[in-house]
Amino acid sequence: MKPNTCPQQLELALDTPEHTAPPPLRGRHIVLGQQIVEYALRRSRRRSIGFSIGESGLRVTAPHWVTLPQIEEALREKQRWIFTKLGEVRARRAPVRTDWRDGARLPWLGGHVTLRLGDTCARPMIDDDMLRLPLPADADHDRVRDAVCAFLQREALTRFTHRATELGERIGVSPSRVMLSSANTLWGTCTAQGVIRLNWRLIHFSQAMIDYVIAHELAHLKELNHSRAFWDTVALILPGFEAARRELRTQHPGRIVAH
């Protein structure tokens, strides 16, 4: 069962509420210390000023009756906390540098594998927590990196396609095709033709996190927004998905397996 249209990208597990679309945000900025800090302002019926910092930056939610000077004063009072949290977000986005040589460790399905070069295997394979590559022990950086990434992408496509079929059966949907992406900001997308693209770097994470992104995209084959019905559909595919969603929020696509 495929709809005629489909959202172009998932919500990326950043900080969009789960059941209702948020009201429009107003982009603003303030000078804190000697730094210009951008923030998004949302007005609501809440009784106090609230702050949140995620991958999308600083968000401020304030009552309608609170003036802008009062909001800015509250921001100055929270200055130390804001800089700390923004620093944590930048650290999460910083690329993970890999030393592409024999003995290097790589994230794999929530754990790690150790690169082993100079092996007699005919093709790359994982065995006993070792990623064995048929390359000379002294192979250069680029050659090792390219071989590892090619192997991971082949494994990702095979595993993701199989899992999308399994999970889709739970709600009677099937993507027209599963493809890989290398996006630096997206974990997955869904096209109007029912094509699901999944970031190959998900292969580094636990199966629960992989399943969450796949379930998210499959749910878009039935529900074309992030309404309550959409999240109910995700829950039908993957009960208890919330924990994996929260964990994925701490990750950023562009920082995994850097050059």
Coordinates of C-alpha atoms in Angstrom, one line a residue:
M1 CA 0.0 0.0 0.0
K2 CA 1.6 3.2 -1.2
P3 CA 0.3 6.7 -1.0
N4 CA 0.4 9.1 -3.9
T5 CA 2.6 11.5 -2.0
C6 CA 5.2 11.2 0.7
P7 CA 7.2 13.7 2.9
Q8 CA 10.6 14.4 1.4
Q9 CA 12.6 13.9 4.6
L10 CA 12.1 12.6 8.1
E11 CA 12.2 14.7 11.2
L12 CA 15.7 13.6 12.0
A13 CA 15.2 12.9 15.6
L14 CA 16.3 16.4 16.6
D15 CA 13.7 18.1 18.8
T16 CA 10.3 18.3 17.1
P17 CA 7.5 17.4 19.4
E18 CA 6.1 13.9 18.8
H19 CA 2.4 14.5 18.4
T20 CA 1.7 18.1 17.1
A21 CA 3.4 20.5 14.8
P22 CA 4.9 23.4 16.6
P23 CA 3.8 27.0 15.9
P24 CA 6.1 29.1 13.7
L25 CA 9.5 30.1 15.2
R26 CA 10.9 33.6 14.9
G27 CA 14.6 33.8 14.3
R28 CA 16.4 36.3 16.5
H29 CA 19.9 36.9 17.9
I30 CA 21.5 38.4 21.0
V31 CA 25.0 39.3 22.1
L32 CA 26.0 37.3 25.1
G33 CA 29.5 38.2 26.4
Q34 CA 31.3 38.9 23.2
Q35 CA 29.4 36.3 21.1
I36 CA 26.4 36.6 18.9
V37 CA 24.0 33.8 19.7
E38 CA 21.1 33.1 17.4
Y39 CA 17.9 31.7 18.8
A40 CA 14.4 30.8 17.7
L41 CA 11.5 32.4 19.7
R42 CA 8.1 30.7 20.1
R43 CA 5.2 32.3 21.9
S44 CA 2.9 30.0 23.9
R45 CA 0.4 29.9 26.7
R46 CA 3.0 28.6 29.2
R47 CA 3.5 30.6 32.4
S48 CA 7.3 31.0 32.3
I49 CA 10.2 31.3 29.9
G50 CA 11.6 28.0 28.7
F51 CA 14.9 27.2 27.0
S52 CA 16.0 24.2 25.0
I53 CA 19.1 23.4 23.0
G54 CA 19.3 20.7 20.4
E55 CA 20.9 20.0 17.0
S56 CA 18.8 22.9 15.6
G57 CA 20.2 25.4 18.1
L58 CA 18.8 27.4 20.9
R59 CA 15.0 27.7 21.3
V60 CA 13.2 30.0 23.6
T61 CA 9.5 29.6 24.5
A62 CA 7.9 32.5 26.2
P63 CA 4.4 33.6 27.3
H64 CA 2.6 36.1 25.0
W65 CA 2.7 38.7 27.7
V66 CA 6.5 38.6 28.3
T67 CA 8.4 41.5 26.6
L68 CA 11.5 41.0 24.4
P69 CA 13.7 42.9 26.9
Q70 CA 12.5 40.5 29.6
I71 CA 13.4 37.5 27.4
E72 CA 16.8 38.9 26.7
E73 CA 17.5 39.5 30.4
A74 CA 16.5 35.8 31.0
L75 CA 19.0 34.8 28.3
R76 CA 21.8 36.7 29.9
E77 CA 21.0 35.1 33.2
K78 CA 21.3 31.7 31.5
Q79 CA 24.4 32.6 29.6
R80 CA 26.7 30.1 31.2
W81 CA 24.3 27.2 30.7
I82 CA 23.6 28.3 27.1
F83 CA 27.4 28.3 26.2
T84 CA 27.9 24.9 27.9
K85 CA 25.0 23.3 26.0
L86 CA 25.9 24.8 22.7
G87 CA 29.5 23.6 23.2
E88 CA 28.1 20.0 23.8
V89 CA 26.2 20.2 20.5
R90 CA 29.3 21.4 18.6
A91 CA 31.3 18.5 20.1
R92 CA 28.7 16.0 18.9
R93 CA 29.0 17.4 15.4
A94 CA 32.8 17.4 15.4
P95 CA 34.0 14.7 12.9
V96 CA 35.3 11.5 14.4
R97 CA 38.8 11.0 13.0
T98 CA 39.8 7.5 12.1
D99 CA 43.4 6.2 11.8
W100 CA 43.0 4.0 8.8
R101 CA 45.5 1.3 9.6
D102 CA 45.8 -2.2 11.0
G103 CA 44.4 -2.3 14.5
A104 CA 42.1 0.7 14.2
R105 CA 38.7 0.3 15.8
L106 CA 35.5 1.2 14.1
P107 CA 31.9 1.4 15.4
W108 CA 29.7 -1.4 14.0
L109 CA 26.1 -2.1 14.9
G110 CA 26.4 -0.5 18.3
G111 CA 29.7 -2.1 19.2
H112 CA 33.2 -2.1 17.6
V113 CA 35.3 -4.1 15.2
T114 CA 39.1 -4.0 14.8
L115 CA 40.6 -3.6 11.4
R116 CA 42.9 -6.4 10.4
L117 CA 45.0 -6.0 7.3
G118 CA 47.3 -8.5 5.6
D119 CA 44.7 -11.2 5.9
T120 CA 44.4 -14.1 3.5
C121 CA 40.6 -13.8 3.1
A122 CA 39.4 -13.4 -0.5
R123 CA 37.0 -10.5 0.4
P124 CA 36.3 -8.2 3.3
M125 CA 34.5 -10.0 6.1
I126 CA 33.7 -9.6 9.8
D127 CA 34.8 -12.5 12.0
D128 CA 35.4 -12.6 15.8
D129 CA 35.0 -8.8 16.1
M130 CA 37.6 -8.3 13.4
L131 CA 37.0 -6.6 10.0
R132 CA 39.4 -8.6 7.9
L133 CA 40.5 -6.9 4.7
P134 CA 42.5 -8.5 1.9
L135 CA 45.0 -5.6 1.8
P136 CA 48.7 -5.4 2.5
A137 CA 49.5 -4.6 6.1
D138 CA 51.2 -1.4 4.9
A139 CA 48.3 -0.3 2.7
D140 CA 48.0 3.5 2.6
H141 CA 45.3 5.6 4.4
D142 CA 43.1 6.2 1.3
R143 CA 43.1 2.6 0.2
V144 CA 42.1 1.3 3.6
R145 CA 39.4 3.9 4.0
D146 CA 37.9 3.3 0.6
A147 CA 37.8 -0.5 1.2
V148 CA 36.2 -0.1 4.6
C149 CA 33.6 2.3 3.5
A150 CA 32.7 0.2 0.4
F151 CA 32.3 -2.9 2.7
L152 CA 30.1 -1.0 5.2
Q153 CA 27.9 0.4 2.5
R154 CA 27.3 -3.0 0.9
E155 CA 26.4 -4.4 4.3
A156 CA 24.2 -1.4 5.1
L157 CA 22.2 -1.8 1.9
T158 CA 21.7 -5.5 2.4
R159 CA 20.7 -5.2 6.0
F160 CA 18.5 -2.1 5.6
T161 CA 16.6 -3.6 2.7
H162 CA 15.9 -6.8 4.5
R163 CA 14.8 -5.0 7.7
A164 CA 12.6 -2.6 5.8
T165 CA 10.7 -5.6 4.3
E166 CA 10.3 -7.2 7.7
L167 CA 9.1 -4.1 9.5
G168 CA 6.9 -3.0 6.6
E169 CA 4.9 -6.2 6.9
R170 CA 3.8 -5.2 10.3
I171 CA 1.5 -2.5 8.8
G172 CA 1.1 -3.8 5.3
V173 CA 3.4 -1.4 3.4
S174 CA 6.5 -1.9 1.3
P175 CA 8.9 0.7 -0.1
S176 CA 9.3 0.7 -3.9
R177 CA 13.0 0.7 -3.3
V178 CA 15.6 1.1 -0.5
M179 CA 18.7 3.2 -1.3
L180 CA 21.6 4.6 0.6
S181 CA 22.4 8.2 1.2
S182 CA 25.6 10.0 2.4
A183 CA 23.9 13.1 3.7
N184 CA 25.6 15.0 6.4
T185 CA 22.3 16.2 8.0
L186 CA 19.7 13.6 7.3
W187 CA 19.3 10.1 8.6
G188 CA 16.6 9.2 6.1
T189 CA 14.2 10.4 3.4
C190 CA 11.1 9.2 1.6
T191 CA 10.1 10.2 -1.9
A192 CA 6.7 10.6 -3.5
Q193 CA 7.3 7.4 -5.4
G194 CA 7.8 5.4 -2.1
V195 CA 11.6 5.3 -2.4
I196 CA 13.3 5.2 1.0
R197 CA 16.8 6.5 1.4
L198 CA 18.7 5.6 4.5
N199 CA 22.0 7.1 5.6
W200 CA 24.7 4.3 5.3
R201 CA 26.3 5.6 8.5
L202 CA 23.4 4.1 10.5
I203 CA 25.4 0.8 10.2
H204 CA 27.5 2.1 13.1
F205 CA 24.6 2.2 15.5
S206 CA 22.6 -0.4 17.4
Q207 CA 19.8 -2.3 15.6
A208 CA 17.2 -0.5 17.7
M209 CA 18.4 2.9 16.3
I210 CA 18.5 1.5 12.7
D211 CA 15.0 0.1 13.2
Y212 CA 13.7 3.4 14.4
V213 CA 14.8 5.3 11.3
I214 CA 13.4 2.6 9.1
A215 CA 10.1 2.5 11.0
H216 CA 9.9 6.3 10.8
E217 CA 10.2 6.2 7.0
L218 CA 7.8 3.3 6.6
A219 CA 5.2 5.2 8.7
H220 CA 5.4 8.0 6.1
L221 CA 4.1 5.6 3.5
K222 CA 0.8 5.8 5.4
E223 CA 0.8 9.2 7.2
L224 CA 2.2 12.2 5.4
N225 CA 3.0 14.4 8.4
H226 CA 4.1 14.1 12.1
S227 CA 0.6 14.0 13.5
R228 CA -0.6 11.8 16.4
A229 CA -1.7 9.3 13.8
F230 CA 1.9 9.2 12.4
W231 CA 3.5 8.5 15.7
D232 CA 0.8 5.9 16.5
T233 CA 1.8 4.2 13.2
V234 CA 5.5 4.3 14.2
A235 CA 4.5 2.6 17.5
L236 CA 2.6 -0.1 15.6
I237 CA 5.8 -0.9 13.6
L238 CA 8.2 -0.5 16.5
P239 CA 6.7 -0.5 20.0
G240 CA 8.9 1.4 22.5
F241 CA 10.7 3.3 19.7
E242 CA 11.1 6.4 22.0
A243 CA 14.3 5.2 23.6
A244 CA 16.0 4.7 20.3
R245 CA 14.7 8.1 19.1
R246 CA 16.2 9.8 22.1
E247 CA 19.5 8.1 21.6
L248 CA 19.6 9.0 17.9
R249 CA 19.2 12.7 18.9
T250 CA 22.6 12.6 20.5
Q251 CA 24.2 11.7 17.1
H252 CA 24.9 13.7 14.0
P253 CA 25.3 12.1 10.5
G254 CA 28.2 14.3 9.5
R255 CA 30.6 13.2 12.3
I256 CA 30.7 9.5 11.8
V257 CA 33.7 7.8 10.0
A258 CA 35.4 10.9 8.8
H259 CA 38.3 11.1 6.3

